[in-house]
Coordinates of C-alpha atoms in Angstrom, one line a residue:
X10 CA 45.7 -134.3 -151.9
X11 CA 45.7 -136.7 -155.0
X12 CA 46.1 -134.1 -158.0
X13 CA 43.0 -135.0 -160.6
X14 CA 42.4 -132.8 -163.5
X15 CA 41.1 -133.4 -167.1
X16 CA 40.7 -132.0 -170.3
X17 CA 36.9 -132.1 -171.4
X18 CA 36.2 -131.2 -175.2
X19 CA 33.4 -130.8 -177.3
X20 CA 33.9 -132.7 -180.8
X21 CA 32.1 -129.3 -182.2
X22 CA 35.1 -128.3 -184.0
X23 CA 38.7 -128.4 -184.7
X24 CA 41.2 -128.3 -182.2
X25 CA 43.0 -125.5 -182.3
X26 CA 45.8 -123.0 -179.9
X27 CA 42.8 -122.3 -177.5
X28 CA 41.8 -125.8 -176.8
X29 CA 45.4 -127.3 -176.9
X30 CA 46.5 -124.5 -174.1
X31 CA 43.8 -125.7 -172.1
X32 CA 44.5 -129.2 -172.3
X33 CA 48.4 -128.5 -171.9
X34 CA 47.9 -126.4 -168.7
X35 CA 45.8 -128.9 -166.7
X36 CA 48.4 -131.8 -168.0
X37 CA 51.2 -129.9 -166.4
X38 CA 49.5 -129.2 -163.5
X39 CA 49.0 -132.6 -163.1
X40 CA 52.4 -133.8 -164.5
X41 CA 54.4 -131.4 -162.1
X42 CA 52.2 -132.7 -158.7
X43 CA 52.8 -136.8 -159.5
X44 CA 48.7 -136.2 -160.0
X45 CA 46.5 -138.3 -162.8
X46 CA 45.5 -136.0 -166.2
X47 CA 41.8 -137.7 -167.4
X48 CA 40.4 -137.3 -170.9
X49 CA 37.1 -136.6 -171.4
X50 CA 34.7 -136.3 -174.6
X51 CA 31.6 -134.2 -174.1
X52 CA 29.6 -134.9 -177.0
X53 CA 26.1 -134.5 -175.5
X54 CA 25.3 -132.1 -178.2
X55 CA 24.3 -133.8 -181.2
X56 CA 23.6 -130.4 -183.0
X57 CA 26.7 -129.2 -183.1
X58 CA 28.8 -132.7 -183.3
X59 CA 31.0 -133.0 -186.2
X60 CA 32.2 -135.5 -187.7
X61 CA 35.6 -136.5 -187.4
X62 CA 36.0 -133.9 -184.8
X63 CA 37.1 -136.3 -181.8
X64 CA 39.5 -138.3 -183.9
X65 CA 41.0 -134.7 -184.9
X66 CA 41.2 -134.3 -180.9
X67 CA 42.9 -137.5 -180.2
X68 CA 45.3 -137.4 -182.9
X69 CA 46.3 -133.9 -182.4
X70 CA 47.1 -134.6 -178.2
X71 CA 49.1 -137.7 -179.7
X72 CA 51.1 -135.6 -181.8
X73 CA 51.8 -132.8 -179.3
X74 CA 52.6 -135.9 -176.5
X75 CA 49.8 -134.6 -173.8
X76 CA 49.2 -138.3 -173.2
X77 CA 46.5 -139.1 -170.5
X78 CA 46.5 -141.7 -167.7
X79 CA 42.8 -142.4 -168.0
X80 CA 40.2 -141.7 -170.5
X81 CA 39.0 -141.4 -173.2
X82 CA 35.7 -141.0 -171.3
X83 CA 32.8 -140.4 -174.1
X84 CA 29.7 -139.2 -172.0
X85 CA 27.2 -140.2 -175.1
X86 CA 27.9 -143.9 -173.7
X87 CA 26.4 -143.2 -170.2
X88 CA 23.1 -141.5 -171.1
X89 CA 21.2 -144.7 -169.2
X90 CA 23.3 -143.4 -166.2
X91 CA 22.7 -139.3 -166.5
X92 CA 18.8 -140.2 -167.0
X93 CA 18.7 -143.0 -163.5
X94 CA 20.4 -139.6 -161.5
X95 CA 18.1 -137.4 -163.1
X96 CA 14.8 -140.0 -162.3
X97 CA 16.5 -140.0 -158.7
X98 CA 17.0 -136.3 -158.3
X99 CA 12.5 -135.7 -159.6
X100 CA 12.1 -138.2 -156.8
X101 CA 13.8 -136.3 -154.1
X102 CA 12.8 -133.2 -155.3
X103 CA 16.3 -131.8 -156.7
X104 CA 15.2 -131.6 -159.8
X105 CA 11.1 -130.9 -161.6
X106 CA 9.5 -131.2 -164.7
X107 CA 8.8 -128.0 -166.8
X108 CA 6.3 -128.2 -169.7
X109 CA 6.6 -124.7 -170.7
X110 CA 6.5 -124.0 -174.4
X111 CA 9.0 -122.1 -176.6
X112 CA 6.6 -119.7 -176.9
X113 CA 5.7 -119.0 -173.6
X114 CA 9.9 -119.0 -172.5
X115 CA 10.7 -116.3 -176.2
X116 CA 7.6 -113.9 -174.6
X117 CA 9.4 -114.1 -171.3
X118 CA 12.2 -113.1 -172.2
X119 CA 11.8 -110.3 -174.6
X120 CA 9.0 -108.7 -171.0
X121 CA 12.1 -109.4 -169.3
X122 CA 14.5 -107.4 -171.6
X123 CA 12.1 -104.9 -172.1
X124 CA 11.7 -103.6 -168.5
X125 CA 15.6 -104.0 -167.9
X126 CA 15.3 -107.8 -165.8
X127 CA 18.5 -109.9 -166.5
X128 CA 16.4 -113.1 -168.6
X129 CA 15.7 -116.5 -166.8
X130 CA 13.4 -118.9 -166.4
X131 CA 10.5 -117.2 -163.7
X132 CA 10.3 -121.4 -162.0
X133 CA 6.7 -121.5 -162.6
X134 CA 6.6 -125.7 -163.3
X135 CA 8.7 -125.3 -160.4
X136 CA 5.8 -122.9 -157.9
X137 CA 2.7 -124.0 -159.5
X138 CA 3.1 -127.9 -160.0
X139 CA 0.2 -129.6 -161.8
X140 CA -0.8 -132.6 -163.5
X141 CA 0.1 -132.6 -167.3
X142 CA -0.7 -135.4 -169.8
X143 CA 1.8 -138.1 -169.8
X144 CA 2.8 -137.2 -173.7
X145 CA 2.9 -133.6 -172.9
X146 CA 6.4 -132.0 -173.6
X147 CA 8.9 -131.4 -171.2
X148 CA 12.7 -130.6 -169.7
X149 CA 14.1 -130.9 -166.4
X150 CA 15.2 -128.2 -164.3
X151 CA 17.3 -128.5 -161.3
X152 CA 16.1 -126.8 -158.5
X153 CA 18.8 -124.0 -158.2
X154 CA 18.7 -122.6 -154.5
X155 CA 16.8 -119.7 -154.3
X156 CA 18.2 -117.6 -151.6
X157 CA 21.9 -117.1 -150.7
X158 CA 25.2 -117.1 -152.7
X159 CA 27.5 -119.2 -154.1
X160 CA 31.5 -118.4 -154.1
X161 CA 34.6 -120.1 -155.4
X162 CA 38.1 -119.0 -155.3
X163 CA 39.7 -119.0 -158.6
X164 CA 43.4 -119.8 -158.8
X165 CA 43.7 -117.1 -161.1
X166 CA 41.0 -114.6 -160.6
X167 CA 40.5 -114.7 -156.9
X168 CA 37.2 -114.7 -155.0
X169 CA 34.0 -114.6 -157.6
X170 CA 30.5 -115.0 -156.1
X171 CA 27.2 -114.8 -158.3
X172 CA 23.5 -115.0 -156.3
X173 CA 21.5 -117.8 -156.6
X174 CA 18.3 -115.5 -157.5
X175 CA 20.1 -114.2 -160.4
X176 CA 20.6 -118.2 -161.5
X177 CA 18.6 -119.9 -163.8
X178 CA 17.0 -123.4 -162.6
X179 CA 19.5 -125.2 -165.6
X180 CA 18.1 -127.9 -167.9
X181 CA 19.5 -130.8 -167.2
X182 CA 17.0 -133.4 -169.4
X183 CA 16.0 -131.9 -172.8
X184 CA 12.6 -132.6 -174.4
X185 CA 14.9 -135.2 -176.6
X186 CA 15.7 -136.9 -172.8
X187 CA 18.9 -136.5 -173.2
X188 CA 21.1 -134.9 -170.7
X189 CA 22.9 -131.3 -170.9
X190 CA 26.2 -130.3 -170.6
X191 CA 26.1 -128.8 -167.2
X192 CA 24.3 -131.3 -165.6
X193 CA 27.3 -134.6 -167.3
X194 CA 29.8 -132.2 -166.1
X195 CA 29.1 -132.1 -162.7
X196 CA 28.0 -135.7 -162.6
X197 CA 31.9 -136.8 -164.0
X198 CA 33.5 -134.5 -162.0
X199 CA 32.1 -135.8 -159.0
X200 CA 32.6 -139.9 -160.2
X201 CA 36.4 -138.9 -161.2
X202 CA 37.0 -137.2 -158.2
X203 CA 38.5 -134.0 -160.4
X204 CA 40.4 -132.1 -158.3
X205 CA 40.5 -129.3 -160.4
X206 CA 39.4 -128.3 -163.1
X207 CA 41.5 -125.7 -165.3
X208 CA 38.9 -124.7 -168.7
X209 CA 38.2 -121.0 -170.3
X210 CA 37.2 -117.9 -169.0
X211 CA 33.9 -118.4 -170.8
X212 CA 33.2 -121.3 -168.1
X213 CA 33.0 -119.0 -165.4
X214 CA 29.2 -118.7 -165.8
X215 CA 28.8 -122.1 -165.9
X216 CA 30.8 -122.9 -162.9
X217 CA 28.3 -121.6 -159.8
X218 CA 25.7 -123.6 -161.4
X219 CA 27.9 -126.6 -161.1
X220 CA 28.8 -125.6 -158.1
X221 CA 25.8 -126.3 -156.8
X222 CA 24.4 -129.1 -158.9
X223 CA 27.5 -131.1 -157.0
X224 CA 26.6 -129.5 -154.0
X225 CA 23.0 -131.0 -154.2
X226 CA 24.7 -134.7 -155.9
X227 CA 26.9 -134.7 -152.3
X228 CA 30.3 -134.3 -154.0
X229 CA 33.4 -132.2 -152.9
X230 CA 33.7 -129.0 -155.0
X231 CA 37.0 -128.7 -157.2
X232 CA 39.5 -126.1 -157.1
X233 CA 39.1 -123.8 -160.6
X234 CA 40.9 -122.3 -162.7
X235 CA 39.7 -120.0 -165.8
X236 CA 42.4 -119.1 -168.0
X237 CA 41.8 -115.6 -170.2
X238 CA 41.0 -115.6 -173.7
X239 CA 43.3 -115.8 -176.3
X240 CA 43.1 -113.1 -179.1
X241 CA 43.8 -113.2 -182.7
X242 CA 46.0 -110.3 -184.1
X243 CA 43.5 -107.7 -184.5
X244 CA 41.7 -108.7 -181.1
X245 CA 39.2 -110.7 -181.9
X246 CA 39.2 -113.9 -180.0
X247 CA 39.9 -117.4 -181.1
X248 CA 36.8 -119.7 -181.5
X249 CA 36.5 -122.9 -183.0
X250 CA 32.9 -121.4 -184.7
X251 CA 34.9 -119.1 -186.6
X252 CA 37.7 -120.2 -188.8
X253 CA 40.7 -120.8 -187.1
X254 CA 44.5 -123.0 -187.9
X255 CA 43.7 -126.0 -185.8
X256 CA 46.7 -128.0 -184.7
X257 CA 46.6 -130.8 -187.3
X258 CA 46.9 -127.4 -189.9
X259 CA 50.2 -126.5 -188.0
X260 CA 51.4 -129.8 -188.3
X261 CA 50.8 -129.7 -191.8
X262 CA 52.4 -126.6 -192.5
X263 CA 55.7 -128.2 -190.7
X264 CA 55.6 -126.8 -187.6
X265 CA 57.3 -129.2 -184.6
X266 CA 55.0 -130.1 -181.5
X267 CA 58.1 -128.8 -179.6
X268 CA 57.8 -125.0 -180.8
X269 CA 54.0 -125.6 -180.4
X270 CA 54.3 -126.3 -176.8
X271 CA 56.6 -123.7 -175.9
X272 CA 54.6 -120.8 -177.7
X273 CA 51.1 -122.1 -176.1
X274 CA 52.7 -122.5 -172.6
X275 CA 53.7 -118.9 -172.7
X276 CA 49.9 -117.7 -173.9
X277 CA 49.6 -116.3 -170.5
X278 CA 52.0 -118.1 -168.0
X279 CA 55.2 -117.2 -167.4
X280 CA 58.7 -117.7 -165.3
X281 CA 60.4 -114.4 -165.7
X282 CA 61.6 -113.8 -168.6
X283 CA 62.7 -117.2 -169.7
X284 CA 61.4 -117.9 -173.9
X285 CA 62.4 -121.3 -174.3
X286 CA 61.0 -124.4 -172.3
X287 CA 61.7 -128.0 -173.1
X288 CA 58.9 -130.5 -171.6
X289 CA 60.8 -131.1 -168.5
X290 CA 61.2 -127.4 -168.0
X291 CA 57.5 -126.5 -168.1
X292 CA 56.8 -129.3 -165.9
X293 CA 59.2 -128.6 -163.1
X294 CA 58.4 -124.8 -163.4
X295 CA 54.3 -124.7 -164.0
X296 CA 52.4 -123.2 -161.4
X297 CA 48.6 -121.9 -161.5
X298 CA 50.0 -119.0 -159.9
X299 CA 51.7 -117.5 -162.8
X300 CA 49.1 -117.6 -165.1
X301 CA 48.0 -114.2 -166.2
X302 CA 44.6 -112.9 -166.3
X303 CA 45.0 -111.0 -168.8
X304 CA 43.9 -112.4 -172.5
X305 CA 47.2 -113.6 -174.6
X306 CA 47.6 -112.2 -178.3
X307 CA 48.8 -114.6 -181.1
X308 CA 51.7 -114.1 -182.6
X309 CA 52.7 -116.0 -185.5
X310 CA 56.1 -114.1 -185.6
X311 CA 57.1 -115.2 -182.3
X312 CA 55.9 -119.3 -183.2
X313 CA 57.7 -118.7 -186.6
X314 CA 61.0 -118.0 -184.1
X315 CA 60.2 -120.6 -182.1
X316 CA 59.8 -123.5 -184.5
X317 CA 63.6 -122.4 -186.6
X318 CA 65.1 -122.7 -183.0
X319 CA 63.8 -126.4 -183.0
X320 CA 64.3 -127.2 -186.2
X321 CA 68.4 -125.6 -185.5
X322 CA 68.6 -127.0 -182.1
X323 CA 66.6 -130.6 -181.5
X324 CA 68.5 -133.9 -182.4
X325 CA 68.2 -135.0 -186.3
X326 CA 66.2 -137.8 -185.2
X327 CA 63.3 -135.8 -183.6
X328 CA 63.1 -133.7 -186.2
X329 CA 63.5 -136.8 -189.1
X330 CA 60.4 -138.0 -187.8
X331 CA 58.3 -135.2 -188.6
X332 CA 60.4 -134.6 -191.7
X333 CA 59.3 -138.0 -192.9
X334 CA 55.3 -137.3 -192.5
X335 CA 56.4 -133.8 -194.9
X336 CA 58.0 -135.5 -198.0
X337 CA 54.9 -138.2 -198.1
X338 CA 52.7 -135.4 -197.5
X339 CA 54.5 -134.6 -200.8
X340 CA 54.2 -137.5 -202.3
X341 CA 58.2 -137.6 -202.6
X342 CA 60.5 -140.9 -202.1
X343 CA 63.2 -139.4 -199.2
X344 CA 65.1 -142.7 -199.7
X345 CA 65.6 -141.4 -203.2
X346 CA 68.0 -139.6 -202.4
X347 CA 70.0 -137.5 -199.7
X348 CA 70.3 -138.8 -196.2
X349 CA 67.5 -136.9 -193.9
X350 CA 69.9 -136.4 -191.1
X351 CA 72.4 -134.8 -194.0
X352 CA 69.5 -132.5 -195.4
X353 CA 69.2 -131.0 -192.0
X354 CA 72.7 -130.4 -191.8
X355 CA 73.0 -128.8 -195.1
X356 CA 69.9 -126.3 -195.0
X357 CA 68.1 -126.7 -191.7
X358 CA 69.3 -123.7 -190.8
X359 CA 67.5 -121.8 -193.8
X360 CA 63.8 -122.6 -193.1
X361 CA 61.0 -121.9 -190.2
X362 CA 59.0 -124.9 -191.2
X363 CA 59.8 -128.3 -192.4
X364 CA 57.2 -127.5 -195.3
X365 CA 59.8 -124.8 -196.1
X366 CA 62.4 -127.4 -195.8
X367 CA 60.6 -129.7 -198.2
X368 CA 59.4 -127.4 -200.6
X369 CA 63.1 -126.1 -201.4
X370 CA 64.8 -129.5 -200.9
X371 CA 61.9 -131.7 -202.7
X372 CA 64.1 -131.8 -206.0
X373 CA 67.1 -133.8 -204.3
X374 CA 64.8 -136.5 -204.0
X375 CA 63.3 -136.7 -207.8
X376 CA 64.6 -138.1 -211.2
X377 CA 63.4 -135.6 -213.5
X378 CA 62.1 -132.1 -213.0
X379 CA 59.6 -129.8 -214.2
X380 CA 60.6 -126.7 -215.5
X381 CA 58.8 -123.4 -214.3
X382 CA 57.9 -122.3 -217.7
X383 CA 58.5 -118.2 -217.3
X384 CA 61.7 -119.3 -215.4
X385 CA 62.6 -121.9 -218.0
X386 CA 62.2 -118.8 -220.8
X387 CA 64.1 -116.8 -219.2
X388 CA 67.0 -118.4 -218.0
X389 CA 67.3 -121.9 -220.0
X390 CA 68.4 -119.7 -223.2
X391 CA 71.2 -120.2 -226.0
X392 CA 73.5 -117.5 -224.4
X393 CA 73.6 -119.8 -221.1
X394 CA 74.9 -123.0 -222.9
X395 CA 78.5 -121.8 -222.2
X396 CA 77.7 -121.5 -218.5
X397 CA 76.1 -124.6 -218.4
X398 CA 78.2 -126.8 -220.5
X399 CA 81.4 -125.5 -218.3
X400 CA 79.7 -126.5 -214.7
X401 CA 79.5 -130.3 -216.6
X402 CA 82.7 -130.6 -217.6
X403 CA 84.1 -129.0 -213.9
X404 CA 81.6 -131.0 -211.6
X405 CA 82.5 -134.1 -214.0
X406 CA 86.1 -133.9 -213.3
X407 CA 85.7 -133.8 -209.8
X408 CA 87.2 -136.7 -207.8
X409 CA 85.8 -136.1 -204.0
X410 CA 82.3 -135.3 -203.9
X411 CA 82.3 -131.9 -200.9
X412 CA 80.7 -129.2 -200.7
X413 CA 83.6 -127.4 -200.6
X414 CA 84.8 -129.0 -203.7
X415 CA 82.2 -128.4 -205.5
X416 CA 81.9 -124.5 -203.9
X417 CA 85.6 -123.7 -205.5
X418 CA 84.7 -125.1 -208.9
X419 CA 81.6 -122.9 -209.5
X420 CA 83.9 -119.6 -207.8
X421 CA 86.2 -120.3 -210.9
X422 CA 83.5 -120.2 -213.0
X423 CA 82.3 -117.5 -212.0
X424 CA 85.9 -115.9 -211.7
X425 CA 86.5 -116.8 -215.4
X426 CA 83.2 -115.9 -216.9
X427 CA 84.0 -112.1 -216.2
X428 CA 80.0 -111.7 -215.6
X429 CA 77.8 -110.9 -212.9
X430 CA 77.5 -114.4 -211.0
X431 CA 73.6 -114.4 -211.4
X432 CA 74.1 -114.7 -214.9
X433 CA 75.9 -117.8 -213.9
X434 CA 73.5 -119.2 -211.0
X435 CA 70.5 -118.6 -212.7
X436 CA 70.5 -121.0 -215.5
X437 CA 72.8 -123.6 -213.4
X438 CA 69.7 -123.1 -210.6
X439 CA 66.8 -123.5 -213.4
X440 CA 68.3 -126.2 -214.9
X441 CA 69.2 -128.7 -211.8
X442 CA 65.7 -127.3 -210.0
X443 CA 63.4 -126.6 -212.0
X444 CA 62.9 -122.8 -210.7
X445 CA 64.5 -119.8 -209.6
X446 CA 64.6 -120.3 -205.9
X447 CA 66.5 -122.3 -203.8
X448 CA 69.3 -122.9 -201.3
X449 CA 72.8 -122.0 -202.5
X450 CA 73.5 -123.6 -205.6
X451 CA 77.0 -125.1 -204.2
X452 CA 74.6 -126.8 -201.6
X453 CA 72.0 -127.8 -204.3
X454 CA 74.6 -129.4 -206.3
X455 CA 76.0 -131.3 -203.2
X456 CA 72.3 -132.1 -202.6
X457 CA 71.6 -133.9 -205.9
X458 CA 74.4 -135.3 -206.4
X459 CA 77.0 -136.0 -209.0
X460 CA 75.3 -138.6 -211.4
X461 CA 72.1 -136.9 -211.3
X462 CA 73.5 -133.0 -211.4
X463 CA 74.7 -134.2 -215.1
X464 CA 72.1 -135.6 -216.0
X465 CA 69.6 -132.2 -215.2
X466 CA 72.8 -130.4 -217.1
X467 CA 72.3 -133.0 -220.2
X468 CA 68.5 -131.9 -220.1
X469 CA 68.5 -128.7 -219.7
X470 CA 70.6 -128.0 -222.7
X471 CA 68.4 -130.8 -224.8
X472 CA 65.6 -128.4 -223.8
X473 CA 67.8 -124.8 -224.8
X474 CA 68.5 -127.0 -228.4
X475 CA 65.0 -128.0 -229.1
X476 CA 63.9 -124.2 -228.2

């Protein structure tokens, strides 16, 4: 069998953890079985379209590398097509016209709920067919089967089976004439020859209905798979309706797609015990069989954890990239200063995000500073002149510019100042940074280097003399 699968959003929202596990499973699936992964936009819904959703999509699957062989398919371009299977399917009789009003459907419904019925549509247009003005309102239904049931084996659920008389007769042309959801997705599915199709557990009702739309359209059903929920902290579950971190939001925070990947791919699959997965990893190991039914909680935590092992363990170059895309976030010059690759070396290890990174780093990169004023009060103050004016005159007299150089002269500072060393630090660290924290001040010096270390001293005791 030729492995098929896709990843079929709706631009309703942002793309966040939920969606992005989705699309990553059925890419390894088809990644790790030489198969084809197909992207598909299912923006039939007008309603709930957004606007700049599906650039948010395409940009975000970029970023994380799920690239896709074909695609991107936008089923708002083949509405001609949807409606010539739909006049087709009224012609055979697959499909009927049904002029029933809201009214008449909302008074159905509430008798039905009343005496205890599951609600659906009671197929009247579909029993009593008669002869309506040609302006007269309408949707088409499908003509569900009536009798018998329809099963699928799930990959991860096992056998399900649901009725048919417990199925609705689905709209598949709204009074607008355009086409619904169910009805594009089996219509694709068939024409891409999906293979299978790997989506939400909140699919599962959807699926017997599609099941038998490509049934009645002549087309091979696909394999499925319907991945649990994934749950917030406090249990609730993820939805793009409610406010949720999308992807682009964790790129912007300075988190690497790397970490990303690994956390997601472990929201409910697994290979023992094993944490950390490079691509090449998840793709030689991914299976359908060990995904777990069971929903997923987030953890922020454990993707915390994740993205400092990256940030301590990828090559300089990978993580320079997204290191770049930080500082102009920033609005900071990085060629102003430090090598990137060097900045890595000297506080990479500190940090859980790049925006940490930046944040504390931002200064080694900047001419002048801006004081924080409570820290400036504080700190930048007559009785810290001495301190200040000693670190000038020791960093100035240095002749090899090291870290470890420059560690020994502030120890003999400190060593003979006879103080605590904070009363040392603080003012040093205020003066060359503008605030109180940062990485340690050795480092920091090393950071902004020689010519531009004196010059923050020089300021910083204008600043204490002008006081």
């Amino acid at each position: 069998m030729n492995i098929v699968t896709r990843f079929a959003p709706s631009p309703t929202g942002c793309f966040h953890i939920g969606s992005a596990r989705t699309a990553l499973y059925a890419w390894l699936f088809a990644r790790s079985n030489n198969g084809k992964f197909i992207l598909r936009i299912e923006d039939t819904d007008s309603k709930r379209y957004k606007e700049g959703s599906t650039l948010g999509i395409l940009r975000d699957l970029k970023w994380l590398g799920l690239n896709w062989d074909e695609g991107p398919y936008f089923q708002s371009a083949k509405f001609e097509y949807y409606k010539d299977i739909i006049q087709s399917m009224l012609k055979s009789g697959l499909a009927y016209k049904c002029y029933c009003t809201e009214v008449r459907l909302d008074l159905l419904r509430k008798k039905q709920l009343s005496s205890g019925e599951k609600p659906k549509y009671d197929r009247k247009c579909r029993i009593f067919l008669k002869d309506y003005k040609s302006d007269s309102r309408y949707v088409v239904r499908f003509c569900n089967p009536i009798n018998g049931t329809v099963s699928f084996f799930d990959e991860i659920r096992g056998k399900i089976s649901f009725k048919n008389e417990e199925l609705d007769d689905v709209i598949i042309q709204r009074t607008n004439g355009l086409p619904t959801y169910n009805f594009c997705a089996a219509v694709d599915d068939r024409d891409m020859k999906i293979t299978h199709v790997i989506r939400g557990e909140d699919h599962i009702n959807n699926t017997p209905r599609q099941i038998n739309l490509l049934e009645a359209l002549g087309s091979k059903i696909p394999i499925y798979a319907h991945v649990s929920m994934i749950l917030k902290k406090n249990g609730e579950k993820l939805s793009k309706r409610k406010k949720v971190i999308g992807i682009s939001d964790y790129r912007l925070q300075g988190y690497l797609p790397e970490s990303l990947l690994n956390y997601i791919v472990r929201l409910g699959w697994s290979n023992g015990n094993q944490e950390i997965f490079s691509i090449d990893d998840m793709i030689k190991l991914f299976t359908l069989k060990g995904i777990n039914k069971s929903p997923s909680r987030f953890d922020i935590n454990k993707l915390l954890w994740l993205n400092r092992f990256y940030i301590k363990s990828l090559p300089h170059n990978r993580i320079i990239e997204h290191l770049k895309y930080q500082f102009k976030k920033k609005s900071v010059n990085y060629l102003n200063g430090l090598n990137l690759s060097e900045l890595i070396q000297l506080v990479g290890t500190r940090y859980s995000t790049l925006q940490d990174m930046v944040n504390f780093s931002h200064y080694f990169y900047k001419d002048h500073i801006i004081y924080n004023i409570d820290s400036a009060k504080k700190y930048l103050v007559k009785s810290s002149v001495v301190f200040l004016k000693s670190i000038y005159s020791r960093i100035l007299s240095l002749e090899t510019w090291t870290v470890e150089e420059i560690l020994i002269a502030i120890r003999s500072l400190v060593s003979e100042s006879n103080v605590d060393s904070n009363e040392v630090f603080m003012p040093i660290r205020v003066a060359i940074t503008g605030d109180i924290i940062s990485p340690s001040i050795h480092i920091v010096i090393y950071g902004i280097g020689k010519s531009r270390f004196l010059l923050r001293i020089e300021s910083a005791l204008s600043y204490i003399s002008s006081s």
